Coordinates of C-alpha atoms in Angstrom, one line a residue:
M13 CA 30.9 29.5 128.2
F14 CA 28.8 31.9 130.2
A15 CA 30.9 32.7 133.2
N16 CA 33.4 35.2 132.0
A17 CA 30.0 37.6 132.3
F18 CA 29.4 37.2 135.7
C19 CA 31.2 37.2 139.0
I20 CA 31.2 33.4 139.9
S21 CA 34.1 31.7 142.2
K22 CA 36.1 28.4 140.5
K23 CA 34.2 26.3 143.2
E24 CA 31.0 27.4 143.1
L25 CA 31.7 27.0 139.2
D26 CA 32.9 22.9 139.0
L27 CA 30.2 22.4 141.3
L28 CA 27.2 23.6 137.9
D29 CA 29.3 21.9 135.9
I30 CA 29.1 18.6 137.3
A31 CA 25.5 19.3 138.1
G32 CA 24.6 20.4 134.6
Y33 CA 26.8 17.4 132.7
L34 CA 24.5 15.6 135.1
Y35 CA 21.1 17.1 134.4
Y36 CA 22.3 16.8 130.5
Q37 CA 22.7 13.1 130.6
A38 CA 19.2 13.2 132.4
T39 CA 18.0 15.1 129.3
I40 CA 19.4 13.1 126.7
F41 CA 18.0 9.8 128.3
T42 CA 14.4 11.1 128.4
D43 CA 14.9 12.3 124.7
S44 CA 15.8 8.2 124.1
L45 CA 12.3 7.8 126.7
I46 CA 10.1 9.7 124.2
D47 CA 11.9 8.9 120.9
E48 CA 12.3 5.5 121.1
K49 CA 10.3 4.5 124.2
E50 CA 13.1 3.1 125.5
L51 CA 11.4 1.8 129.4
S52 CA 15.0 1.0 130.5
K53 CA 16.4 4.6 130.4
F54 CA 13.8 5.8 133.4
P55 CA 15.6 4.4 136.3
L56 CA 19.0 7.0 135.1
I57 CA 16.7 9.5 134.1
T58 CA 16.0 9.4 138.0
I59 CA 19.4 9.4 139.1
C60 CA 20.9 11.9 137.2
Q61 CA 18.4 14.1 138.0
E62 CA 17.9 14.1 142.2
E63 CA 22.3 13.7 141.5
S64 CA 22.0 17.3 139.8
I65 CA 19.7 18.7 142.6
K66 CA 21.3 18.4 145.8
I67 CA 24.4 19.9 144.0
L68 CA 22.3 23.0 143.4
T69 CA 20.6 22.5 146.4
S70 CA 23.9 23.2 147.7
V71 CA 25.2 25.7 145.9
Y72 CA 21.3 27.3 146.8
G73 CA 19.4 26.3 149.6
I74 CA 16.0 26.0 149.3
E75 CA 14.6 29.0 149.0
N76 CA 16.4 31.0 146.0
D77 CA 15.0 32.0 143.0
F78 CA 16.5 29.8 141.3
W79 CA 14.2 27.4 141.7
K80 CA 11.5 29.6 139.9
L81 CA 13.5 30.0 137.2
W82 CA 13.8 26.2 137.4
N83 CA 10.5 25.2 137.0
E84 CA 9.9 27.9 134.0
R85 CA 12.2 25.9 131.8
K86 CA 11.0 22.8 133.0
N87 CA 7.4 23.8 131.7
E88 CA 9.3 25.6 128.7
Y89 CA 10.6 21.9 127.8
L90 CA 6.9 20.1 127.9
K91 CA 5.3 23.0 125.7
A92 CA 8.3 22.1 123.1
I93 CA 6.9 18.4 123.6
H94 CA 3.8 19.1 122.9
L95 CA 3.5 22.3 120.5
E96 CA 6.1 20.0 118.6
K97 CA 3.6 17.6 118.5
S98 CA 0.6 20.6 117.5
L99 CA 3.3 21.9 114.3
S100 CA 3.4 18.6 112.9
K101 CA -0.3 18.9 112.0
K102 CA -0.2 22.0 110.7
S103 CA -0.3 23.2 107.2
L104 CA 1.2 27.0 107.8
V105 CA 4.0 27.4 110.0
S106 CA 5.5 30.5 110.7
I107 CA 9.2 31.3 111.6
V108 CA 8.5 33.0 114.9
E109 CA 6.3 29.5 115.7
Y110 CA 10.3 27.7 114.9
E111 CA 11.8 30.5 116.8
I112 CA 9.4 29.5 120.0
L113 CA 9.7 25.5 119.3
A114 CA 13.2 25.7 119.3
D115 CA 14.0 27.7 122.2
N116 CA 11.9 25.5 124.4
K117 CA 13.6 22.9 123.4
A118 CA 16.8 24.3 124.5
A119 CA 15.1 25.0 127.4
F120 CA 18.3 23.5 130.0
G121 CA 20.8 25.1 128.1
K122 CA 19.4 28.1 129.3
V123 CA 19.4 27.0 133.0
A124 CA 23.6 27.7 132.7
I125 CA 22.6 31.3 132.3
D126 CA 19.9 31.1 134.7
C127 CA 22.5 29.5 137.4
L128 CA 25.3 32.3 137.3
F129 CA 22.7 35.5 137.1
S130 CA 20.9 33.2 140.1
I131 CA 24.8 34.2 142.0
D132 CA 25.4 37.5 140.4
N133 CA 22.3 39.4 139.4
I134 CA 23.2 42.8 139.2
D135 CA 23.1 42.6 135.4
E136 CA 19.4 42.0 134.4
S137 CA 19.5 43.6 131.1
L138 CA 23.0 41.3 131.0
Y139 CA 21.4 38.7 131.2
K140 CA 18.3 39.4 129.1
Q141 CA 21.5 39.9 126.7
L142 CA 22.7 36.4 126.9
L143 CA 19.1 34.4 126.9
L144 CA 18.3 36.0 123.3
S145 CA 21.7 34.9 122.0
H146 CA 21.2 31.6 122.8
K147 CA 18.1 31.4 121.7
Y148 CA 19.0 32.9 118.5
F149 CA 21.8 29.8 118.6
S150 CA 19.6 27.2 119.2
V151 CA 17.0 28.4 116.4
A152 CA 20.6 27.6 114.1
F153 CA 20.8 24.7 116.0
Q154 CA 17.8 23.5 115.4
L155 CA 18.0 24.0 111.6
N156 CA 21.1 22.1 111.3
D157 CA 19.5 19.0 113.3
D158 CA 16.9 19.3 111.0
I159 CA 19.0 18.5 108.0
Q160 CA 21.1 15.7 110.1
D161 CA 17.6 14.0 111.0
F162 CA 15.2 14.2 108.9
K163 CA 14.8 10.8 107.4
E164 CA 14.8 9.8 111.4
D165 CA 11.8 12.6 111.3
L166 CA 9.7 11.6 108.6
E167 CA 10.1 7.9 110.0
K168 CA 8.6 9.9 113.1
G169 CA 6.4 11.7 112.1
Q170 CA 8.0 14.9 114.6
F171 CA 7.6 18.4 112.9
N172 CA 11.2 19.2 111.1
W173 CA 11.3 22.4 109.3
A174 CA 13.2 20.8 106.3
L175 CA 10.3 18.0 106.0
Y176 CA 8.1 21.4 106.1
L177 CA 9.3 23.1 103.2
L178 CA 10.3 20.4 101.3
Q179 CA 6.4 19.4 101.7
Q180 CA 5.9 23.5 100.0
Y181 CA 6.4 21.1 96.5
S182 CA 4.5 19.0 94.7
I183 CA 6.7 15.4 95.1
P184 CA 5.2 11.8 94.7
N185 CA 5.2 10.2 97.7
Q186 CA 8.4 8.8 97.8
D187 CA 10.9 6.7 99.9
A188 CA 12.9 8.6 103.0
K189 CA 16.1 7.9 100.9
T190 CA 15.1 9.5 98.2
L191 CA 13.0 12.6 99.6
E192 CA 16.8 13.2 101.6
K193 CA 17.8 14.0 98.0
Y194 CA 15.2 16.4 96.8
L195 CA 16.3 19.0 100.0
Y196 CA 19.6 19.3 97.7
V197 CA 17.9 19.2 94.5
K198 CA 15.3 21.7 95.3
G199 CA 18.4 24.1 97.2
I200 CA 16.4 23.6 100.7
S201 CA 19.3 22.2 102.5
K202 CA 21.2 24.6 101.7
K203 CA 18.3 27.7 102.1
I204 CA 17.8 26.2 105.9
Y205 CA 21.5 27.0 106.6
Q206 CA 22.2 30.1 104.8
L207 CA 19.0 30.8 107.7
G208 CA 21.3 28.8 110.1
I209 CA 24.1 31.4 109.0
E210 CA 21.7 34.4 110.2
Y211 CA 20.9 33.3 113.5
C212 CA 24.3 32.8 114.7
D213 CA 25.1 36.5 113.5
K214 CA 22.1 37.4 115.6
S215 CA 23.3 35.5 118.0
L216 CA 26.8 36.9 117.6
K217 CA 25.7 40.3 117.4
I218 CA 23.4 40.4 121.1
V219 CA 26.8 39.6 123.2
Q220 CA 29.7 41.0 120.2
D221 CA 30.7 43.6 123.9
I222 CA 30.5 41.1 126.5
N223 CA 33.1 38.7 127.5
I224 CA 32.4 35.1 126.7
P225 CA 34.7 34.1 124.9
N226 CA 34.0 30.8 125.1
W227 CA 30.6 31.7 123.6
K228 CA 31.0 33.4 120.3
Q229 CA 33.7 30.9 119.1
I230 CA 31.0 28.1 119.7
I231 CA 29.1 30.2 117.8
I232 CA 31.6 31.2 114.7
D233 CA 32.3 27.4 114.7
T234 CA 28.5 26.5 114.0
K235 CA 28.7 29.3 111.5
K236 CA 31.6 27.6 109.8
S237 CA 30.1 24.5 109.6
F238 CA 27.1 25.4 108.2
S239 CA 30.0 27.3 105.6
T240 CA 31.7 24.5 104.6
A241 CA 27.8 22.6 104.0
I242 CA 26.9 25.1 101.7
I243 CA 29.9 24.7 99.9
E244 CA 29.9 20.5 100.0
I245 CA 25.7 21.1 99.5
D246 CA 27.3 23.2 95.8
T247 CA 29.6 20.8 95.1
Y248 CA 27.2 17.5 95.4
L249 CA 24.6 19.9 93.1
E250 CA 27.7 20.4 90.8
I251 CA 28.8 17.2 90.1
L252 CA 25.4 15.5 90.2
T253 CA 24.5 18.5 87.4
S254 CA 27.6 16.7 85.1
G255 CA 27.3 13.5 85.5
I256 CA 23.8 13.4 85.0
N257 CA 24.8 16.2 81.4
L258 CA 27.6 13.2 80.4
S259 CA 27.5 11.4 77.8
N260 CA 27.4 7.8 78.1
K261 CA 27.4 6.5 74.7
I262 CA 30.2 5.5 72.5
I263 CA 31.1 7.3 69.1
P264 CA 30.0 4.5 66.2
A265 CA 32.4 4.4 63.1
N266 CA 34.6 6.9 64.4
D267 CA 37.9 8.6 62.7
I268 CA 40.8 11.1 63.3
E269 CA 38.6 14.3 61.8
N270 CA 35.3 13.5 63.5
S271 CA 37.0 12.5 67.1
I272 CA 39.6 15.7 67.0
Q273 CA 36.2 17.8 66.1
T274 CA 34.1 16.6 69.2
A275 CA 36.0 16.6 71.9
I276 CA 37.0 20.8 71.1
N277 CA 33.4 21.0 71.1
F278 CA 33.2 19.1 74.2
L279 CA 36.3 21.4 76.0
K280 CA 34.9 24.5 74.8
S281 CA 31.3 23.7 76.3
K282 CA 33.1 22.4 79.5
Q283 CA 33.9 26.7 80.0
E284 CA 32.8 29.3 82.8
E285 CA 31.7 32.3 81.8
N286 CA 34.6 33.8 83.7
G287 CA 37.2 31.9 81.9
S288 CA 37.3 28.7 84.1
W289 CA 37.7 25.4 83.5
R290 CA 35.7 23.5 86.9
E291 CA 37.7 19.8 87.1
Y292 CA 38.5 17.9 90.0
V293 CA 36.8 17.4 94.0
N294 CA 39.0 17.3 97.0
Q295 CA 38.9 18.8 100.4
G296 CA 40.1 22.0 99.0
G297 CA 37.5 21.4 96.8
I298 CA 36.5 22.0 93.1
S299 CA 39.8 23.3 91.1
N300 CA 39.4 26.2 88.7
T301 CA 42.8 27.8 88.9
W302 CA 44.9 24.5 88.5
S303 CA 42.4 22.3 86.3
T304 CA 42.1 26.0 83.9
A305 CA 46.2 26.2 83.8
F306 CA 46.3 22.9 83.0
I307 CA 43.6 22.4 80.5
L308 CA 45.4 26.4 79.0
S309 CA 48.6 24.6 78.9
K310 CA 47.5 21.9 76.6
I311 CA 45.4 23.9 74.6
S312 CA 48.1 26.8 74.7
E313 CA 50.8 24.5 72.8
N314 CA 49.6 23.3 69.9
S315 CA 49.4 26.0 66.9
Q316 CA 46.5 24.7 65.6
L317 CA 44.5 24.1 68.8
K318 CA 45.9 27.8 69.5
I319 CA 44.0 28.9 66.7
I320 CA 40.5 27.1 67.1
F321 CA 40.9 28.0 71.2
K322 CA 41.3 32.1 70.3
N323 CA 38.8 32.4 72.3
E324 CA 38.5 30.6 75.3
I325 CA 41.7 30.9 75.6
E326 CA 41.6 34.7 75.9
K327 CA 39.1 34.4 78.6
A328 CA 40.9 31.9 80.4
L329 CA 43.9 34.4 80.3
L330 CA 42.3 36.5 82.0
F331 CA 40.7 34.4 84.5
L332 CA 43.9 34.0 85.9
D333 CA 45.7 37.3 85.4
S334 CA 42.4 38.4 87.7
Q335 CA 44.1 37.5 90.9
S336 CA 46.7 39.8 93.0
L337 CA 50.3 40.1 91.7
M338 CA 51.3 39.3 95.0
T339 CA 50.6 36.0 95.3
L340 CA 51.4 32.9 93.5
W341 CA 48.4 30.1 92.0
S342 CA 46.4 27.9 93.8
Y343 CA 44.5 24.8 93.3
N344 CA 41.5 26.9 93.0
T345 CA 40.8 31.0 94.1
T346 CA 39.7 30.5 98.2
W347 CA 43.0 27.9 99.2
I348 CA 47.1 28.6 99.6
E349 CA 49.8 29.3 96.9
D350 CA 51.2 26.4 95.2
A351 CA 54.5 25.4 93.0
D352 CA 52.1 23.5 90.7
S353 CA 49.2 25.7 89.5
T354 CA 51.5 28.0 89.4
N355 CA 53.7 25.3 86.6
F356 CA 51.0 25.0 84.5
V357 CA 50.6 29.4 84.7
F358 CA 53.6 29.9 83.7
L359 CA 53.6 27.1 81.1
S360 CA 50.5 28.9 80.3
Y361 CA 51.8 32.8 79.8
V362 CA 55.0 31.2 78.3
F363 CA 53.3 29.4 75.4
N364 CA 50.6 32.3 74.7
N365 CA 54.1 35.3 74.7
K366 CA 52.5 37.1 78.3
I367 CA 55.2 38.3 80.6
I368 CA 55.7 36.6 83.7
E369 CA 56.9 38.8 86.9
S370 CA 60.1 38.5 88.2
N371 CA 58.4 39.2 92.0
L372 CA 55.8 35.6 90.7
L373 CA 58.9 34.2 89.8
E374 CA 61.5 34.4 92.5
K375 CA 59.3 33.1 95.2
W376 CA 58.2 30.6 92.6
K377 CA 61.8 29.9 93.1
S378 CA 61.5 29.7 97.3
F379 CA 59.6 25.5 96.2
Q380 CA 62.8 24.5 95.3
K381 CA 64.7 22.6 97.5
T382 CA 68.7 22.5 98.0
D383 CA 68.7 19.5 95.6
G384 CA 67.3 20.6 93.1
G385 CA 63.4 19.3 93.5
F386 CA 59.8 21.3 94.1
S387 CA 57.7 21.2 96.4
T388 CA 54.1 21.6 96.0
Y389 CA 53.9 23.7 99.3
T390 CA 56.4 25.5 101.9
Q391 CA 54.7 27.1 104.3
K392 CA 53.6 24.0 107.4
S393 CA 51.3 26.5 109.7
N394 CA 49.8 28.2 106.5
L395 CA 48.9 24.5 105.3
I396 CA 48.2 22.7 108.9
T397 CA 45.2 26.1 109.3
K398 CA 44.1 26.1 105.7
L399 CA 43.2 22.3 106.1
D400 CA 41.8 22.8 109.2
D401 CA 41.7 19.4 110.9
K402 CA 43.0 18.6 114.9
H403 CA 44.3 15.0 113.8
I404 CA 46.4 16.4 111.1
T405 CA 49.8 18.8 112.7
D406 CA 52.3 16.4 110.5
V407 CA 52.0 17.6 106.8
T408 CA 56.1 16.1 106.1
G409 CA 54.1 14.6 102.6
W410 CA 53.4 17.4 101.3
L411 CA 55.9 19.8 102.4
S412 CA 58.9 16.9 100.7
N413 CA 59.9 17.1 97.3
H414 CA 57.7 16.0 94.3
N415 CA 58.8 14.6 91.4
C416 CA 56.0 14.9 89.5
V417 CA 55.6 18.8 90.4
T418 CA 59.4 19.1 90.0
A419 CA 58.8 17.4 86.0
V420 CA 56.4 20.8 85.8
S421 CA 58.4 22.8 86.6
F422 CA 61.5 21.7 84.7
Y423 CA 59.8 22.4 81.3
F424 CA 59.0 25.7 81.9
L425 CA 62.6 26.1 82.6
A426 CA 63.0 24.6 80.0
N427 CA 60.9 26.7 77.6
R428 CA 62.0 29.8 79.3
N429 CA 65.5 30.6 80.3
L430 CA 67.9 27.1 79.7
E431 CA 71.3 29.1 81.9
S432 CA 69.6 29.6 84.7
E433 CA 71.1 28.2 88.5
S434 CA 67.5 26.8 89.0
Y435 CA 67.3 25.0 85.8
T436 CA 71.0 23.9 86.5
K437 CA 70.2 22.5 89.7
I438 CA 66.8 20.6 88.5
K439 CA 68.3 19.3 85.8
K440 CA 70.7 17.8 88.0
Y441 CA 67.9 16.5 90.0
F442 CA 67.2 14.3 87.4
D443 CA 70.1 13.4 86.1
D444 CA 71.1 12.0 88.9
N445 CA 67.4 10.3 89.6
L446 CA 65.8 9.4 85.7
K447 CA 67.0 6.0 86.5
S448 CA 65.7 5.2 89.8
K449 CA 62.0 4.3 90.6
L450 CA 60.4 8.3 89.9
N451 CA 57.5 8.4 91.2
S452 CA 54.6 11.0 91.5
Y453 CA 53.2 12.2 94.8
W454 CA 49.9 13.4 93.6
W455 CA 49.4 10.7 90.8
T456 CA 48.5 7.1 90.6
D457 CA 51.3 6.5 87.7
H458 CA 54.9 7.6 86.8
I459 CA 53.9 8.5 83.8
Y460 CA 52.4 11.5 84.5
T461 CA 56.7 12.2 85.4
Y462 CA 58.4 10.8 82.4
Y463 CA 55.9 12.7 80.6
Y464 CA 57.0 16.1 80.9
L465 CA 60.4 14.8 81.8
A466 CA 60.4 13.0 77.8
K467 CA 58.6 16.8 76.8
T468 CA 61.9 18.1 78.2
Y469 CA 64.1 15.5 76.5
H470 CA 63.2 16.0 73.6
L471 CA 62.8 20.0 73.3
I472 CA 67.1 20.0 74.6
N473 CA 67.6 17.5 72.5
D474 CA 68.8 15.2 74.4
Y475 CA 67.7 12.2 72.4
R476 CA 69.3 9.8 74.7
K477 CA 67.3 10.1 77.7
L478 CA 64.2 10.3 75.6
D479 CA 65.0 6.6 74.5
F480 CA 64.9 5.4 77.9
I481 CA 62.0 7.0 78.8
I482 CA 60.0 5.8 75.9
K483 CA 61.9 2.6 76.1
E484 CA 60.5 2.4 79.3
L485 CA 57.0 3.1 78.7
K486 CA 56.2 1.2 74.9
T487 CA 56.6 -1.8 77.0
K488 CA 53.4 -1.6 79.1
Q489 CA 51.2 -0.8 76.1
N490 CA 48.3 -3.3 76.2
S491 CA 47.0 -5.5 73.8
N492 CA 44.4 -3.4 72.4
G493 CA 46.8 -0.4 73.1
S494 CA 45.5 1.8 76.2
F495 CA 47.8 1.9 78.8
S496 CA 47.3 1.5 82.9
D497 CA 47.8 2.9 86.2
R498 CA 47.2 0.7 89.4
Y499 CA 43.5 0.2 88.4
G500 CA 43.1 -0.6 85.0
E501 CA 43.1 0.9 81.6
N502 CA 43.2 4.2 82.1
F503 CA 42.3 7.3 79.5
F504 CA 44.2 10.1 80.8
Y505 CA 47.7 7.7 80.5
T506 CA 47.2 6.7 77.6
G507 CA 46.7 9.8 76.3
L508 CA 50.1 11.1 78.0
V509 CA 52.3 8.1 76.4
L510 CA 50.2 8.6 73.0
E511 CA 52.3 12.3 73.0
I512 CA 55.6 10.7 74.5
L513 CA 55.4 8.4 71.3
L514 CA 54.8 10.6 68.8
L515 CA 58.0 12.4 69.7
D516 CA 60.2 9.8 68.8
N517 CA 61.1 10.3 65.0
S518 CA 62.0 6.7 63.0
N519 CA 59.2 5.3 62.5
K520 CA 60.0 2.1 64.5
L521 CA 56.9 3.3 67.2
D522 CA 54.5 3.4 64.3
S523 CA 52.7 -0.1 64.6
Q524 CA 51.9 1.6 68.7
I525 CA 51.1 4.4 67.8
K526 CA 48.4 3.4 65.2
K527 CA 47.1 0.8 68.0
T528 CA 46.7 3.6 70.8
I529 CA 44.9 5.2 68.4
S530 CA 42.3 2.7 67.3
F531 CA 41.8 2.4 70.8
L532 CA 41.3 6.4 72.3
L533 CA 38.5 6.0 68.8
Q534 CA 36.7 2.9 69.7
N535 CA 36.8 4.5 73.6
Q536 CA 35.2 8.3 73.2
F537 CA 32.1 9.0 74.0
S538 CA 29.0 11.0 71.6
D539 CA 29.7 14.4 73.4
G540 CA 33.4 14.5 72.9
S541 CA 34.7 12.6 75.8
W542 CA 36.8 10.1 77.0
N543 CA 36.1 8.6 80.8
N544 CA 36.8 9.7 84.1
S545 CA 40.3 8.9 84.8
N546 CA 40.1 9.2 88.7
A547 CA 44.0 9.5 88.2
L548 CA 44.5 12.6 91.0
Q549 CA 45.8 10.8 94.6
I550 CA 45.4 12.7 97.8
P551 CA 48.0 10.8 100.5
L552 CA 48.2 11.6 103.7
A553 CA 49.6 14.3 104.4
N554 CA 52.5 13.1 106.9
D555 CA 53.1 10.7 104.0
I556 CA 56.4 11.3 101.7
K557 CA 56.2 7.8 99.7
P558 CA 52.2 6.4 99.7
A559 CA 52.0 3.1 99.3
D560 CA 51.5 1.5 96.3
C561 CA 47.6 0.5 97.0
H562 CA 44.2 1.4 96.4
F563 CA 42.2 4.2 96.9
P564 CA 39.2 4.2 96.7
V565 CA 37.6 7.4 94.6
A566 CA 36.1 10.2 97.2
N567 CA 35.5 13.6 97.7
Y568 CA 37.0 14.3 100.8
G569 CA 40.1 13.1 102.5
M570 CA 43.5 11.2 102.1
N571 CA 44.5 8.2 100.9
V572 CA 41.9 8.8 98.2
R573 CA 41.4 9.4 94.5
A574 CA 39.6 12.7 93.4
K575 CA 37.1 12.5 91.0
E576 CA 37.5 13.6 87.6
F577 CA 33.8 14.7 87.0
N578 CA 33.5 17.0 84.5
R579 CA 36.4 14.3 82.3
L580 CA 38.2 17.4 81.0
F581 CA 41.8 16.1 82.3
T582 CA 41.7 13.2 79.7
T583 CA 39.6 15.0 76.9
S584 CA 42.2 17.8 76.9
S585 CA 45.6 15.4 77.5
I586 CA 44.0 13.1 74.7
L587 CA 42.8 16.4 72.1
K588 CA 45.9 17.2 72.3
S589 CA 48.3 14.0 71.5
I590 CA 45.4 13.3 68.0
S591 CA 46.6 16.1 66.8
I592 CA 49.7 15.6 67.1
Y593 CA 49.1 12.4 65.5
A594 CA 46.6 14.1 62.6
T595 CA 49.5 16.6 62.0
K596 CA 52.2 14.2 61.9
Y597 CA 51.0 12.1 59.2
N598 CA 49.1 14.3 57.7
S599 CA 45.7 12.5 58.4
V600 CA 43.2 15.8 58.7
N601 CA 43.1 19.6 58.4
F602 CA 41.3 20.8 61.8

């Protein structure tokens, strides 16, 4: 990591690397001996130290000043042990004391710099710069270590900066697991990571003009991991807060009018000041753009809801308008552009009579394959870079045709331009594939794809295909009026199917429709929401056809279901379908 800054042969460097590895192992074993009282490590410590010193002696002899530095580092390491014990007994510890502790605990990391300087000791200023950079990085490293080892250090009575900060709050005695949660709830972990970033920046600034790319990359990667941790903490707190505030009490004796009004109030209360709605969480973080566009498309399509949500719609449109006109929309404001998020923005624009720029339409068309289907993403390199996982090199699945995305694209085109080439291609795609199993790539059931196809066929008066979809879905109704995915009863899909059934004008489905309405009214919470459906799935990036197996709900990873932590997709979908029902059956004016 530091050799580029010095004049040293490859042979010497290789020997120093081996010696460093051996002594590092000795240090790890020493930590085990001190912390865990593992006396069995003592012989291994001796062997590693002896072999390391043999190599170092072959490089430096026994008269070199290197050994003075060697003894200095040994003394620093011993001081760290004593300092840590003394700090654990103090009620007030300064950040300067903590810097000294972190620097001394990482004393043998500085030996790498000592080794190089002892061979090429021309520039003492350079040597001091590297040591200072190492010191600042060691502080950042120790701060992270204190968060990771919080429970362990608490149980052992070792000094820990996170615990020290937590002790400033008047928290009654709790178990280690509960106290660890307080680190996040009180914002301590976030502050520590922010402080770690500051020390990484200090470390980088010291060596900005020195040619040591490997060392700089270590600091940059560490800083990036801290930034990621901060995002994850914010996400954790947002989901935690949302879960606390959501109602789990069912409305007694619910009716259509009350159901609609409380659902309206719920959606209004969940809109952010900037006009966005936030929903679902995965490795891309929390969605604000895609989720806002989805919910906006729901409330903008219904004429009565459009009036009621007039102010919220204006704010949401301003939020979507705020992005650059050179790129399409994405899952959130930090992710890469995708066809699906753009679909819902386009639908929202159409339903609100907004102009869609021609350059954006042309760029969106690049997501359409030659067979007419749409993919969510198009650029492999951008996707792999954004996923930022060395284990992910194949993203074929995420670049393939996705029926769920294609169905929404079809619906947008049907609302806008029936004569376009894109429309003709996509119509043929579904004409050829409608009666085969049209899975929904990003969703846990094909109901999602059928929903947008049914609305499209109704719009273009293709009642034969609409009847086919209705016939397919109506048989899947449960005895209580609900509809399910492979995980059980699902309120999101129940809301979607209800709207599909309401497209039928024969009155033959009245009993099924009323049974579904009854189910939804009996299961609405007092805050106006319906239970999370967690219907969004994240398949493996290389998986073109996701298996019909059970994915766990998780905030990160693949082959998981994303958590619908605010209940917004479910509630907005049900609100729309119940509103259509109320209008169709003249049961209530709202």
